[in-house]
């Protein structure tokens, strides 16, 4: 299974390398596999319940659900109320996670923040809370394993790129690879929000460069330029997720010269439901 392979591609006349973490596992792939690496090595009798929270198309949610099924752990996931459309949807990360045994509980908007803050108070020794997106110090070891794979690979590239939600992957990669430049871009919120998320885990090293997108994009909203990049990459032979990857690739092409190793974050399981939205918008 490990180390994951590296593919060489040509995009818009430029050469890039792609670390194929998307091929590790259908559900436990990409940066979510790396973030959950320590827990995957943990004995099944250490915990009996995992709690997490966040968006209902989250790749982290699906990966945790797959892990909990493997470990026979109860998985409870909290979110804000679902739309009628999402409740009826039979495809996508929420549907897959429910099929894997996840228990989903909706919390009303007005009490959501306080409810999430209260979760830590009621934990017992057999219950683990994983913060939204897998933003946890437990993720560090798995990303150190990834860093070692990069360092011992045969390609002579000293620049890496990976998109950010909470920035956990980019942060721990940069800390583990001080001799590399690590580029990332905020896909949720802006650079200020991303800095705050990362600083909650560790001081940000100088080799981590946050690239600001050329325009403001709303997370998970379909954009024609994102679909164009997705299709270009698909025609090359690699499928990337539609939530994070298009913005990272677009920003990378605009701001960075030279060869780069792109860390594939996985998350393509959510494309089925996202493509339905792109089709409704008339983008294909």
Short mmCIF file of N, CA and C in Angstrom, two decimals, residues 9 34 48-49 69 108 115-116 129 132-133 188 209-210 212 216 224 226 247 253 262-263 282-283:
data_model
loop_
_atom_site.label_atom_id
_atom_site.label_comp_id
_atom_site.label_asym_id
_atom_site.label_seq_id
_atom_site.Cartn_x
_atom_site.Cartn_y
_atom_site.Cartn_z
N UNK A 9 3.12 14.39 -15.08
CA UNK A 9 2.09 14.87 -16.00
C UNK A 9 2.52 16.17 -16.65
N UNK A 34 -3.56 9.90 5.65
CA UNK A 34 -2.38 10.36 6.39
C UNK A 34 -2.77 10.90 7.76
N UNK A 48 -14.02 2.88 21.77
CA UNK A 48 -15.24 2.25 21.26
C UNK A 48 -16.15 3.25 20.57
N UNK A 49 -15.77 4.55 20.66
CA UNK A 49 -16.60 5.57 20.03
C UNK A 49 -15.74 6.72 19.52
N UNK A 69 -15.74 1.63 10.74
CA UNK A 69 -16.28 0.33 10.33
C UNK A 69 -15.22 -0.76 10.45
N UNK A 108 -29.27 22.44 15.55
CA UNK A 108 -29.78 23.71 15.04
C UNK A 108 -28.71 24.79 15.00
N UNK A 115 -22.81 23.89 21.24
CA UNK A 115 -22.92 22.43 21.38
C UNK A 115 -21.58 21.77 21.07
N UNK A 116 -20.94 22.18 19.97
CA UNK A 116 -19.66 21.59 19.58
C UNK A 116 -18.61 21.85 20.66
N UNK A 129 -12.68 12.55 20.34
CA UNK A 129 -13.24 13.60 19.51
C UNK A 129 -12.21 14.00 18.46
N UNK A 132 -13.13 19.03 13.25
CA UNK A 132 -13.56 19.15 11.86
C UNK A 132 -12.38 19.08 10.90
N UNK A 133 -12.52 18.24 9.87
CA UNK A 133 -11.49 18.11 8.85
C UNK A 133 -10.29 17.30 9.28
N UNK A 188 -11.18 27.15 1.96
CA UNK A 188 -12.30 27.52 2.83
C UNK A 188 -11.90 28.81 3.55
N UNK A 209 4.32 28.41 2.27
CA UNK A 209 3.89 29.60 1.55
C UNK A 209 2.39 29.50 1.23
N UNK A 210 1.62 30.47 1.73
CA UNK A 210 0.18 30.51 1.44
C UNK A 210 -0.05 31.39 0.22
N UNK A 212 -2.51 33.28 -2.22
CA UNK A 212 -3.87 33.82 -2.26
C UNK A 212 -4.45 33.65 -3.66
N UNK A 216 -12.11 35.76 -5.23
CA UNK A 216 -12.79 35.07 -4.14
C UNK A 216 -13.71 33.99 -4.69
N UNK A 224 -17.25 27.38 -13.51
CA UNK A 224 -16.91 26.84 -14.82
C UNK A 224 -15.40 26.62 -14.96
N UNK A 226 -13.31 25.85 -12.67
CA UNK A 226 -12.93 24.67 -11.90
C UNK A 226 -13.21 23.40 -12.71
N UNK A 247 -8.98 24.79 -7.36
CA UNK A 247 -8.47 26.08 -6.90
C UNK A 247 -6.97 26.02 -6.65
N UNK A 253 -0.74 27.44 -11.02
CA UNK A 253 -0.39 27.83 -12.38
C UNK A 253 -0.18 29.34 -12.50
N UNK A 262 2.79 17.72 -6.62
CA UNK A 262 1.45 17.95 -6.07
C UNK A 262 1.05 16.72 -5.26
N UNK A 263 0.69 16.93 -4.01
CA UNK A 263 0.23 15.84 -3.15
C UNK A 263 -1.26 15.65 -3.38
N UNK A 282 -25.26 23.69 -16.09
CA UNK A 282 -25.04 23.74 -17.53
C UNK A 282 -23.60 23.81 -17.95
N UNK A 283 -22.69 23.41 -17.07
CA UNK A 283 -21.25 23.47 -17.41
C UNK A 283 -20.82 22.32 -18.30
#
